Coordinates of C-alpha atoms and ligand atoms in Angstrom, one line a residue:
X1 CA -14.0 -30.9 -14.1
X2 CA -15.5 -27.3 -14.1
X3 CA -17.3 -28.1 -10.9
X4 CA -14.2 -29.4 -9.3
X5 CA -12.7 -26.1 -9.8
X6 CA -15.2 -24.2 -7.6
X7 CA -13.2 -24.6 -4.4
X8 CA -10.6 -22.1 -5.6
X9 CA -13.2 -19.3 -5.9
X10 CA -15.5 -20.6 -3.2
X11 CA -12.7 -20.6 -0.7
X12 CA -12.3 -16.8 -1.3
X13 CA -16.0 -16.6 -1.1
X14 CA -16.7 -18.9 1.8
X15 CA -14.1 -17.2 3.9
X16 CA -16.2 -14.1 3.5
X17 CA -19.5 -15.7 4.0
X18 CA -18.4 -17.6 7.1
X19 CA -17.2 -14.4 8.7
X20 CA -19.3 -13.3 11.6
X21 CA -19.1 -9.7 11.7
X22 CA -16.3 -10.4 12.8
X23 CA 9.7 15.9 9.3
X24 CA 15.7 21.9 12.7
X25 CA 13.4 24.4 11.6
X26 CA 14.3 28.1 10.9
X27 CA 12.2 28.7 14.0
X28 CA 13.5 27.7 17.4
X29 CA 11.0 25.7 19.1
X30 CA 11.8 24.8 22.7
X31 CA 11.2 28.3 24.3
X32 CA 8.2 29.4 22.3
X33 CA 4.6 28.6 22.5
X34 CA 3.1 26.5 19.7
X35 CA 0.9 29.2 18.3
X36 CA 3.8 31.6 17.8
X37 CA 5.7 28.9 15.9
X38 CA 2.8 28.3 13.6
X39 CA 2.4 32.1 12.9
X40 CA 6.1 32.6 12.4
X41 CA 6.6 29.8 10.1
X42 CA 3.6 30.8 8.1
X43 CA 4.4 34.5 7.8
X44 CA 7.4 33.5 5.8
X45 CA 5.8 31.2 3.5
X46 CA 5.9 31.9 -0.2
X47 CA 2.4 31.6 -1.7
X48 CA 2.0 28.0 -2.9
X49 CA -1.3 28.8 -4.6
X50 CA 0.2 30.9 -7.4
X51 CA 2.7 28.2 -8.3
X52 CA 2.4 26.9 -11.8
X53 CA 5.8 25.6 -12.5
X54 CA 8.3 23.3 -10.8
X55 CA 10.7 24.7 -8.2
X56 CA 14.3 24.7 -9.1
X57 CA 15.8 25.4 -5.6
X58 CA 14.8 24.1 -2.2
X59 CA 14.8 27.8 -1.0
X60 CA 11.7 28.4 -3.1
X61 CA 9.8 25.4 -1.8
X62 CA 7.4 25.7 1.1
X63 CA 4.6 23.8 2.8
X64 CA 0.9 24.8 2.7
X65 CA -0.4 27.5 5.0
X66 CA -3.7 25.6 5.5
X67 CA -3.1 22.3 7.1
X68 CA -4.2 19.9 9.7
X69 CA -3.2 22.3 12.4
X70 CA -6.0 24.7 11.6
X71 CA -8.6 22.2 12.3
X72 CA -7.3 19.6 14.7
X73 CA -6.0 19.9 18.2
X74 CA -2.4 19.3 19.2
X75 CA -1.0 17.7 22.3
X76 CA -0.2 20.6 24.8
X77 CA 2.9 18.8 26.0
X78 CA 5.9 19.6 23.8
X79 CA 8.7 17.5 25.3
X80 CA 9.6 14.3 23.4
X81 CA 9.0 11.4 25.8
X82 CA 6.9 8.4 25.6
X83 CA 3.5 8.9 27.2
X84 CA -0.2 8.2 26.9
X85 CA -1.7 11.1 24.9
X86 CA -5.3 12.3 25.3
X87 CA -7.7 14.8 23.7
X88 CA -5.7 15.6 20.6
X89 CA -4.9 14.2 17.1
X90 CA -1.2 15.1 16.9
X91 CA 1.8 15.7 19.1
X92 CA 4.5 18.1 17.9
X93 CA 7.7 16.0 17.4
X94 CA 10.9 16.9 15.5
X95 CA 12.8 14.2 13.6
X96 CA 16.1 13.0 14.9
X97 CA 18.3 13.2 11.8
X98 CA 20.4 10.5 10.5
X99 CA 24.1 11.4 11.1
X100 CA 26.8 9.1 9.7
X101 CA 27.6 8.5 6.0
X102 CA 24.2 9.7 4.7
X103 CA 23.6 8.6 1.2
X104 CA 20.7 9.4 -1.1
X105 CA 20.0 5.9 -2.4
X106 CA 17.2 6.7 -4.8
X107 CA 14.5 9.1 -5.6
X108 CA 11.2 8.8 -7.5
X109 CA 11.4 11.5 -10.2
X110 CA 7.7 11.2 -10.8
X111 CA 6.8 11.9 -7.1
X112 CA 9.3 14.8 -6.9
X113 CA 8.3 16.4 -10.1
X114 CA 4.7 15.7 -10.4
X115 CA 3.5 15.4 -6.8
X116 CA 5.9 17.8 -5.0
X117 CA 6.7 20.2 -7.9
X118 CA 10.5 19.8 -7.4
X119 CA 12.7 20.0 -10.4
X120 CA 15.5 17.5 -10.3
X121 CA 18.1 20.3 -10.0
X122 CA 16.7 21.0 -6.5
X123 CA 17.3 17.4 -5.5
X124 CA 21.1 17.9 -6.1
X125 CA 21.2 20.7 -3.4
X126 CA 22.5 19.8 0.0
X127 CA 19.3 21.2 1.5
X128 CA 17.4 18.4 -0.2
X129 CA 19.6 15.7 1.5
X130 CA 19.2 17.6 4.8
X131 CA 15.4 17.5 4.4
X132 CA 15.0 14.0 3.5
X133 CA 17.3 12.7 6.2
X134 CA 15.4 14.6 8.9
X135 CA 17.8 17.5 9.6
X136 CA 16.1 20.4 7.9
X137 CA 12.5 21.6 8.4
X138 CA 10.8 23.2 5.4
X139 CA 9.3 26.7 5.6
X140 CA 5.7 26.4 6.8
X141 CA 6.1 23.1 8.5
X142 CA 5.7 22.0 12.2
X143 CA 6.5 18.3 12.3
X144 CA 3.9 16.2 13.9
X145 CA 3.4 12.6 15.1
X146 CA -0.2 11.3 14.8
X147 CA -2.0 9.7 17.7
X148 CA -3.9 6.6 16.6
X149 CA -4.8 3.2 18.0
X150 CA -5.7 -0.1 16.5
X151 CA -6.7 -3.7 16.6
X152 CA -3.6 -5.8 16.1
X153 CA -4.1 -9.4 15.1
X154 CA -7.7 -9.1 16.2
X155 CA -7.1 -7.6 19.6
X156 CA -7.6 -4.0 20.7
X157 CA -4.0 -2.8 21.3
X158 CA -4.7 0.7 22.7
X159 CA -2.5 3.6 21.8
X160 CA -0.1 3.1 18.9
X161 CA 0.6 6.2 16.9
X162 CA 3.5 7.4 14.7
X163 CA 6.3 5.9 16.7
X164 CA 8.9 6.4 14.0
X165 CA 7.3 8.6 11.5
X166 CA 7.0 12.4 11.3
X167 CA 4.4 14.3 9.3
X168 CA 6.8 17.0 8.0
X169 CA 4.2 19.0 6.1
X170 CA 1.2 19.3 3.9
X171 CA 2.0 20.4 0.3
X172 CA -0.5 21.7 -2.2
X173 CA 1.0 21.2 -5.6
X174 CA 0.6 23.1 -9.0
X175 CA -2.4 20.9 -9.8
X176 CA -4.1 21.9 -6.5
X177 CA -3.7 18.5 -5.0
X178 CA -3.1 18.3 -1.2
X179 CA -0.4 15.8 -0.2
X180 CA 0.9 14.9 3.3
X181 CA 4.6 14.3 3.5
X182 CA 6.0 11.9 6.1
X183 CA 9.5 10.8 7.0
X184 CA 9.6 7.2 8.2
X185 CA 12.5 5.9 10.4
X186 CA 13.2 9.5 11.6
X187 CA 13.5 8.9 15.3
X188 CA 11.4 8.7 18.5
X189 CA 8.2 10.4 19.2
X190 CA 5.7 10.3 22.1
X191 CA 4.3 7.2 20.5
X192 CA 7.5 5.2 20.2
X193 CA 6.7 3.0 23.2
X194 CA 9.8 0.8 23.6
X195 CA 10.9 1.2 20.1
X196 CA 14.0 3.2 18.9
X197 CA 12.1 5.2 16.3
X198 CA 14.2 3.9 13.5
X199 CA 13.7 1.8 10.4
X200 CA 16.4 -0.5 8.9
X201 CA 17.7 -0.3 5.4
X202 CA 16.1 -3.6 4.3
X203 CA 12.6 -2.7 5.3
X204 CA 13.0 0.8 3.9
X205 CA 14.1 -0.5 0.5
X206 CA 11.1 -2.8 0.5
X207 CA 8.7 0.0 1.3
X208 CA 10.3 2.4 -1.2
X209 CA 10.3 -0.2 -4.0
X210 CA 6.9 -1.7 -3.4
X211 CA 4.9 1.4 -2.8
X212 CA 6.2 2.8 -6.1
X213 CA 5.6 -0.6 -7.9
X214 CA 2.1 -0.8 -6.6
X215 CA 1.4 2.7 -8.0
X216 CA 2.6 1.6 -11.5
X217 CA 0.4 -1.6 -11.2
X218 CA -2.5 0.8 -10.9
X219 CA -3.2 0.1 -7.2
X220 CA -4.1 2.9 -4.8
X221 CA -1.1 3.4 -2.5
X222 CA 1.1 5.7 -0.6
X223 CA 4.1 6.8 -2.7
X224 CA 7.8 7.1 -1.9
X225 CA 9.7 10.2 -2.9
X226 CA 13.2 9.3 -1.6
X227 CA 15.2 6.7 0.2
X228 CA 18.3 7.7 2.4
X229 CA 20.7 5.2 3.9
X230 CA 23.2 5.8 6.7
X231 CA 25.8 4.0 8.8
X232 CA 23.8 4.8 11.9
X233 CA 23.6 1.5 13.8
X234 CA 20.1 0.0 14.4
X235 CA 19.9 -3.2 16.2
X236 CA 17.4 -5.8 15.3
X237 CA 16.6 -9.5 16.0
X238 CA 15.4 -10.1 12.5
X239 CA 13.9 -13.5 13.1
X240 CA 13.1 -13.2 16.8
X241 CA 15.6 -16.1 17.6
X242 CA 17.9 -14.2 19.9
X243 CA 20.4 -13.1 17.3
X244 CA 20.7 -9.4 17.5
X245 CA 22.4 -7.9 14.5
X246 CA 23.7 -4.3 13.8
X247 CA 21.9 -3.0 10.7
X248 CA 21.9 0.3 8.8
X249 CA 19.3 2.9 9.6
X250 CA 17.4 4.5 6.8
X251 CA 14.7 7.1 6.1
X252 CA 12.0 7.1 3.5
X253 CA 10.1 10.2 2.5
X254 CA 6.7 8.9 1.7
X255 CA 3.6 10.8 0.6
X256 CA -0.1 10.2 0.6
X257 CA -3.2 12.4 0.3
X258 CA -3.9 11.4 3.9
X259 CA -2.3 9.1 6.5
X260 CA -5.4 8.7 8.6
X261 CA -6.3 5.1 9.4
X262 CA -9.2 3.2 10.9
X263 CA -7.2 3.3 14.2
X264 CA -7.2 7.1 14.0
X265 CA -10.9 7.1 14.8
X266 CA -10.9 4.0 16.9
X267 CA -8.7 5.5 19.6
X268 CA -11.1 8.5 20.0
X269 CA -14.2 6.3 20.4
X270 CA -12.3 4.0 22.8
X271 CA -11.3 6.9 25.0
X272 CA -14.8 8.5 24.9
X273 CA -13.5 11.6 23.0
X274 CA -16.7 11.9 20.8
X275 CA -16.5 15.6 20.1
X276 CA -13.0 15.2 18.8
X277 CA -14.2 12.1 16.8
X278 CA -16.8 14.3 15.1
X279 CA -14.2 17.0 14.3
X280 CA -11.8 14.5 12.8
X281 CA -14.5 12.7 10.7
X282 CA -15.7 16.1 9.5
X283 CA -12.2 17.1 8.6
X284 CA -11.6 14.0 6.6
X285 CA -15.0 14.2 4.9
X286 CA -14.4 17.9 3.9
X287 CA -10.8 17.3 2.7
X288 CA -11.0 13.9 1.1
X289 CA -14.7 13.0 0.2
X290 CA -15.8 15.8 -2.0
X291 CA -18.9 14.1 -3.1
X292 CA -20.3 14.2 0.5
X293 CA -22.2 17.3 1.5
X294 CA -20.4 18.5 4.7
X295 CA -23.7 19.5 6.3
X296 CA -25.7 16.4 5.4
X297 CA -27.0 14.8 8.6
X298 CA -26.3 11.4 6.9
X299 CA -22.7 12.3 6.1
X300 CA -21.1 9.8 8.5
X301 CA -23.1 7.0 7.1
X302 CA -22.2 8.1 3.5
X303 CA -18.5 8.3 4.6
X304 CA -18.8 4.7 5.9
X305 CA -20.4 3.6 2.8
X306 CA -17.7 5.0 0.6
X307 CA -14.9 3.5 2.7
X308 CA -16.6 0.0 2.6
X309 CA -16.9 0.3 -1.3
X310 CA -13.3 1.5 -1.8
X311 CA -11.9 -1.1 0.6
X312 CA -13.6 -3.9 -1.3
X313 CA -12.1 -2.4 -4.5
X314 CA -8.6 -2.2 -2.9
X315 CA -8.5 -5.8 -1.6
X316 CA -9.9 -7.2 -4.9
X317 CA -7.0 -5.2 -6.6
X318 CA -4.5 -6.7 -4.2
X319 CA -5.8 -10.1 -5.1
X320 CA -5.6 -9.4 -8.8
X321 CA -1.8 -9.1 -8.6
X322 CA -1.4 -11.7 -5.9
X323 CA -0.4 -9.1 -3.2
X324 CA -0.5 -10.0 0.4
X325 CA -0.1 -7.0 2.7
X326 CA 1.1 -9.1 5.6
X327 CA -0.2 -7.1 8.6
X328 CA -3.8 -6.0 8.0
X329 CA -4.3 -4.5 11.4
X330 CA -6.8 -1.6 11.7
X331 CA -3.9 0.8 12.2
X332 CA -2.5 -0.2 8.8
X333 CA -5.9 0.3 7.0
X334 CA -6.2 3.7 5.4
X335 CA -9.4 5.7 5.6
X336 CA -8.8 6.6 1.9
X337 CA -8.5 2.9 1.1
X338 CA -5.0 3.1 -0.2
X339 CA -2.3 0.6 0.6
X340 CA -0.1 1.9 3.4
X341 CA 2.5 0.7 5.9
X342 CA 4.5 -1.8 3.9
X343 CA 6.1 -4.3 6.2
X344 CA 6.3 -8.1 5.6
X345 CA 4.3 -8.1 2.4
X346 CA 4.7 -10.5 -0.4
X347 CA 3.6 -11.3 -3.9
X348 CA 2.3 -14.8 -4.1
X349 CA 4.4 -17.0 -6.4
X350 CA 2.8 -20.4 -6.8
X351 CA -0.9 -20.0 -6.5
X352 CA -1.9 -20.8 -2.9
X353 CA -4.7 -19.1 -1.0
X354 CA -3.0 -20.1 2.2
X355 CA 0.1 -18.0 1.3
X356 CA 1.3 -16.2 4.4
X357 CA 4.1 -13.6 3.6
X358 CA 4.9 -12.8 7.3
X359 CA 6.8 -15.5 9.1
X360 CA 5.7 -14.0 12.4
X361 CA 2.1 -14.6 11.5
X362 CA 1.9 -18.2 13.0
X363 CA -1.8 -18.6 12.6
X364 CA -2.0 -17.3 9.1
X365 CA -4.5 -14.6 10.1
X366 CA -3.3 -12.5 7.2
X367 CA -2.9 -15.2 4.6
X368 CA -3.7 -14.0 1.1
X369 CA -7.0 -15.8 0.9
X370 CA -8.2 -14.2 4.2
X371 CA -7.6 -10.6 3.2
X372 CA -11.2 -9.9 2.2
X373 CA -12.4 -11.4 5.3
X374 CA -10.0 -9.3 7.4
X375 CA -11.1 -6.3 5.4
X376 CA -14.6 -6.9 6.6
X377 CA -13.4 -7.4 10.2
X378 CA -11.6 -4.1 10.0
X379 CA -14.6 -2.3 8.4
X380 CA -16.7 -3.6 11.3
X381 CA -14.2 -2.0 13.7
X382 CA -14.6 1.3 11.7
X383 CA -18.4 1.0 12.0
X384 CA -18.2 0.6 15.8
X385 CA -15.9 3.5 16.0
X386 CA -18.3 5.7 14.0
X387 CA -21.4 4.5 16.0
X388 CA -21.3 7.4 18.5
X389 CA -21.9 9.8 15.5
X390 CA -24.9 8.0 14.2
X391 CA -28.6 7.7 15.4
X392 CA -30.4 4.3 15.6
X393 CA -31.6 4.3 12.0
X394 CA -28.2 5.2 10.6
X395 CA -26.5 2.5 12.8
X396 CA -28.9 0.0 11.3
X397 CA -28.2 1.1 7.8
X398 CA -24.4 1.0 8.5
X399 CA -24.8 -2.6 9.4
X400 CA -26.6 -3.3 6.1
X401 CA -23.8 -1.4 4.3
X402 CA -21.2 -3.6 6.0
X403 CA -23.2 -6.7 5.1
X404 CA -23.0 -5.6 1.4
X405 CA -19.2 -5.9 1.5
X406 CA -18.9 -9.6 0.3
X407 CA -21.0 -8.8 -2.7
X408 CA -19.0 -5.7 -3.5
X409 CA -15.7 -7.5 -3.1
X410 CA -17.0 -10.5 -5.1
X411 CA -18.3 -8.3 -7.9
X412 CA -15.0 -6.5 -8.2
X413 CA -13.0 -9.7 -7.9
X414 CA -14.9 -11.1 -10.8
X415 CA -14.5 -7.9 -13.0
X416 CA -10.7 -8.0 -12.4
X417 CA -10.2 -11.6 -13.0
X418 CA -12.4 -11.5 -16.1
X419 CA -10.2 -8.8 -17.5
X420 CA -7.1 -10.8 -16.5
X421 CA -8.5 -13.6 -18.8
X422 CA -9.2 -11.2 -21.6
X423 CA -13.0 -11.3 -21.4
X424 CA -15.1 -8.6 -22.7
X425 CA -18.7 -8.2 -21.4
X426 CA -20.1 -10.7 -19.0
X427 CA -21.4 -14.2 -19.3
X428 CA -22.8 -16.7 -16.9
X429 CA -19.8 -19.0 -17.3
X430 CA -17.1 -16.5 -16.5
X431 CA -16.9 -17.2 -12.8
X432 CA -16.4 -20.9 -13.4
X433 CA -13.8 -20.3 -16.0
X434 CA -11.9 -18.1 -13.6
X435 CA -12.3 -20.6 -10.7
X436 CA -11.2 -23.6 -12.9
X437 CA -8.1 -21.7 -14.1
X438 CA -7.2 -20.9 -10.5
X439 CA -7.8 -24.5 -9.6
X440 CA -5.4 -25.6 -12.4
X441 CA -2.8 -23.3 -10.9
X442 CA -3.4 -24.6 -7.5
X443 CA -3.1 -28.2 -8.4
X444 CA 0.0 -27.8 -10.5
X445 CA 1.6 -25.4 -8.0
X446 CA 2.2 -22.9 -10.7
X447 CA 3.2 -19.2 -10.7
X448 CA 0.2 -16.9 -10.5
X449 CA 1.7 -13.8 -12.1
X450 CA 3.3 -15.6 -15.1
X451 CA 0.5 -18.0 -15.8
X452 CA -1.9 -15.1 -16.4
X453 CA 0.8 -13.2 -18.3
X454 CA 1.7 -16.1 -20.6
X455 CA -2.0 -16.9 -21.3
X456 CA -2.0 -13.4 -22.7
X457 CA 1.1 -13.9 -24.7
X458 CA 0.2 -17.1 -26.4
X459 CA -2.0 -17.1 -29.5
X460 CA -5.4 -18.8 -29.6
X461 CA -4.0 -21.2 -32.3
X462 CA -1.1 -22.3 -30.1
X463 CA -3.5 -22.8 -27.2
X464 CA -5.8 -24.8 -29.2
X465 CA -3.0 -27.2 -30.2
X466 CA -2.4 -27.8 -26.5
X467 CA 1.3 -27.7 -27.2
X468 CA 2.5 -25.0 -25.0
X469 CA 6.0 -23.8 -25.7
X470 CA 8.6 -24.2 -23.0
X471 CA 9.2 -20.4 -22.9
X472 CA 5.7 -20.1 -21.6
X473 CA 7.0 -22.0 -18.6
X474 CA 4.1 -21.4 -16.2
X475 CA 1.4 -22.2 -18.7
X476 CA 3.5 -25.2 -19.8
X477 CA 3.3 -26.5 -16.3
X478 CA -0.4 -26.5 -16.1
X479 CA -0.7 -28.0 -19.6
X480 CA 0.0 -31.4 -18.1
X481 CA -3.0 -31.2 -15.9
X482 CA -5.6 -33.7 -17.0
X483 CA -8.3 -31.0 -17.0
X484 CA -6.3 -28.6 -19.2
X485 CA -7.8 -29.6 -22.5
X486 CA -11.3 -29.1 -21.3
X487 CA -10.5 -25.8 -19.8
X488 CA -8.8 -24.6 -23.0
X489 CA -11.8 -25.6 -24.9
X490 CA -14.3 -23.7 -22.6
X491 CA -11.9 -20.7 -22.6
X492 CA -11.6 -20.5 -26.4
X493 CA -15.4 -20.8 -26.7
X494 CA -15.9 -18.0 -24.2
X495 CA -13.4 -15.8 -26.1
X496 CA -15.6 -16.2 -29.2
X497 CA -18.3 -14.4 -27.3
X498 CA -16.1 -11.2 -26.9
X499 CA -17.9 -8.6 -29.0
X500 CA -15.7 -7.0 -31.8
X501 CA -12.6 -8.7 -30.7
X502 CA -9.6 -10.3 -32.3
X503 CA -6.8 -12.5 -31.0
X504 CA -4.3 -9.7 -31.4
X505 CA -6.5 -7.2 -29.5
X506 CA -7.1 -9.8 -26.7
X507 CA -3.3 -10.3 -26.3
X508 CA -2.7 -6.6 -26.3
X509 CA -5.4 -6.2 -23.6
X510 CA -4.1 -9.0 -21.5
X511 CA -0.5 -7.7 -21.7
X512 CA -1.7 -4.4 -20.2
X513 CA -3.7 -6.1 -17.5
X514 CA -1.4 -8.9 -16.4
X515 CA 2.1 -7.6 -15.1
X516 CA 5.2 -9.4 -16.3
X517 CA 7.2 -8.1 -13.3
X518 CA 6.1 -7.9 -9.7
X519 CA 8.4 -7.3 -6.7
X520 CA 9.1 -10.9 -5.7
X521 CA 10.8 -11.4 -2.3
X522 CA 13.9 -12.8 -4.0
X523 CA 14.2 -9.8 -6.2
X524 CA 14.0 -7.5 -3.2
X525 CA 16.3 -9.6 -1.2
X526 CA 19.0 -9.7 -3.8
X527 CA 18.9 -5.9 -4.1
X528 CA 19.0 -5.6 -0.3
X529 CA 22.0 -7.9 0.1
X530 CA 24.0 -5.7 -2.3
X531 CA 22.7 -2.5 -0.7
X532 CA 23.8 -3.7 2.7
X533 CA 27.4 -3.8 1.1
X534 CA 26.8 -0.2 -0.1
X535 CA 26.0 -1.2 -3.7
X536 CA 22.6 0.4 -4.5
X537 CA 22.6 -0.4 -8.2
X538 CA 20.1 -3.2 -8.0
X539 CA 17.7 -1.1 -6.0
X540 CA 17.8 1.5 -8.8
X541 CA 17.5 -1.1 -11.5
X542 CA 14.5 -2.7 -9.8
X543 CA 12.8 0.7 -9.3
X544 CA 13.3 1.5 -13.0
X545 CA 11.9 -1.9 -14.1
X546 CA 8.9 -1.8 -11.9
X547 CA 7.9 1.6 -13.4
X548 CA 6.8 -0.4 -16.4
X549 CA 5.6 -3.7 -15.1
X550 CA 3.5 -4.5 -18.1
X551 CA 6.4 -4.0 -20.6
X552 CA 8.9 -6.7 -21.5
X553 CA 12.3 -5.2 -20.7
X554 CA 15.7 -6.5 -21.8
X555 CA 17.5 -5.9 -18.4
X556 CA 14.7 -7.5 -16.5
X557 CA 14.7 -10.6 -18.8
X558 CA 18.5 -10.9 -18.3
X559 CA 18.1 -10.7 -14.6
X560 CA 15.5 -13.5 -14.7
X561 CA 12.7 -11.4 -13.3
X562 CA 10.1 -13.3 -15.4
X563 CA 11.6 -16.6 -14.6
X564 CA 11.0 -19.1 -11.8
X565 CA 12.3 -18.3 -8.3
X566 CA 16.0 -19.2 -8.2
X567 CA 16.9 -22.2 -6.0
X568 CA 18.9 -20.0 -3.4
X569 CA 15.7 -18.1 -2.7
X570 CA 13.2 -20.8 -2.3
X571 CA 13.0 -20.6 1.5
X572 CA 13.3 -16.9 2.0
X573 CA 11.5 -15.5 5.1
X574 CA 10.2 -12.1 5.9
X575 CA 9.4 -11.2 9.4
X576 CA 7.7 -8.2 11.2
X577 CA 11.1 -6.9 12.2
X578 CA 11.7 -3.7 10.4
Ligands
LIG601 P1 3.9 -1.3 12.1 O1 3.9 -2.7 12.5 O2 5.2 -0.8 11.4 O3 2.6 -0.8 11.4 O4 4.0 -0.5 13.5 C1 3.0 -0.7 14.5 C2 3.2 0.3 15.6 O5 4.5 0.2 16.2 C3 3.1 1.8 15.2 O6 2.7 2.5 16.2 C4 4.6 2.1 14.9 O7 4.9 3.5 14.9 C5 5.3 1.4 16.0 N1 6.7 1.0 15.7 C6 7.1 0.1 14.8 N2 8.5 0.0 14.8 C7 8.9 1.0 15.7 C8 10.2 1.5 16.1 N3 11.3 0.9 15.6 N4 10.2 2.5 17.0 C9 9.1 3.0 17.5 N5 7.9 2.7 17.1 C10 7.8 1.7 16.2
LIG602 MG1 1.7 0.6 10.8

């Protein structure tokens, strides 16, 4: 049986092997030159470096004096109209504020207090709502839209850019960390193409909840500070079937150490702007890759090596919680290897490597089992974008680094899944035990999240009896599989090889490795339906629960969040429309 199990892991593996490298300001803007704006806004700023405590009023809060504008060129055209932009990294663009019935749906206290140094008292001020809905510019900030390109669904798409997002400042907090603040859904920019620059409430709730949930699952991600809803009408054809519907516009304030993507570099190479490419890569290395010597002639290669390593880590982490991003285009792949741009993502329920969360992805290009493969495709595009900065020998080495991606991914995958099964140390059998467990899940169409969780809740004694209590419903489902007894036997033998372990310790470990709650589509959908009727209670409840995904919580249990998907939600669809 064990050998029959190999396809589950091998299909992850084979998909890799078969891959053939393949944020109006206090400063008036319109009449002044850009430099005078920067100087004015900075001369007022209140000395972020000395800050040791949280800020209790928005009047005392300011953006960093040193930011991207010191190093990177800005589009000389200031008017806000859609255009092809050249020879710069950013365009100055002011948010278009939400206007009608603006409501602060939710905040992340952790992000506000521990990332942005904002005491919760500041959040109650009107200035806060003005800021997070796009109306108020913070001292020290010049809002920008980033110029980037990207490969979408495998094809070079040319200029994309922040078409509905504004970088409203760089903040250096009391811990010395540099964070970039972005409003999403905040109106048109030069990169909006034919879009309206808006984001609807449903997709904003999904991004707000999921990015925070991913953080608490321990997965590198952008974070969300606030979610604002409005009655501003936004028209969307949600399922691309001709039925346009009026939806509510919303804005999320999201933060990341950096929003640069693979597409940020690709666009420069594609348009032959190699000097600018070097400046941007050097900026990213200096700001975000402290272990790389900024004067090392091999720094670009070293940068590429680190991105390859960290991307392998990220995708293995996604797989370990059954997360499918949904749109793994190069413009949605962070150069810091964090999860960004939450769209039609999904958490796999029944184990299925062909799970495609995005109903617009007809070919299943971004199905869960293909993510590592696509990661390598995207890294190859990064390699090609960096080529003009490398000599012949470095290019050759970069290719070798790329070719090491499957091994890096596979190694990380194995480590994470070994931990999910409660293993300590490493034995030659581990991979087969992982693969055969996944195979049992696949055959019995069983819930991925809860099967691992329940395996970590049941005692070895109960497992050995093969009588799995009904409350462990996912594990109970696989217990009818003819190969289950043999798998249990092999698993229990393997647990005996854990050094200095006890069954109690194993269960403790597994409970802190396998989440009990992930943001299943039906949970998000239920909260969204109520939110669209102006009831945001479920959004807040979900946010609270997902802050502790590994801890059994009474309200979550009452809501059925660790139970099987309810019948009404069996055929829920999520499209690209957002
Ligand atoms: P996404 O699929 O959200 O990663 O977006 C891909 C590209 O389309 C990016 O350049 C976005 O800024 C742009 N985009 C998506 N939705 C809109 C919109 N409603 N208005 C303007 N640009 C948009
Ligand atoms: Mg995107």
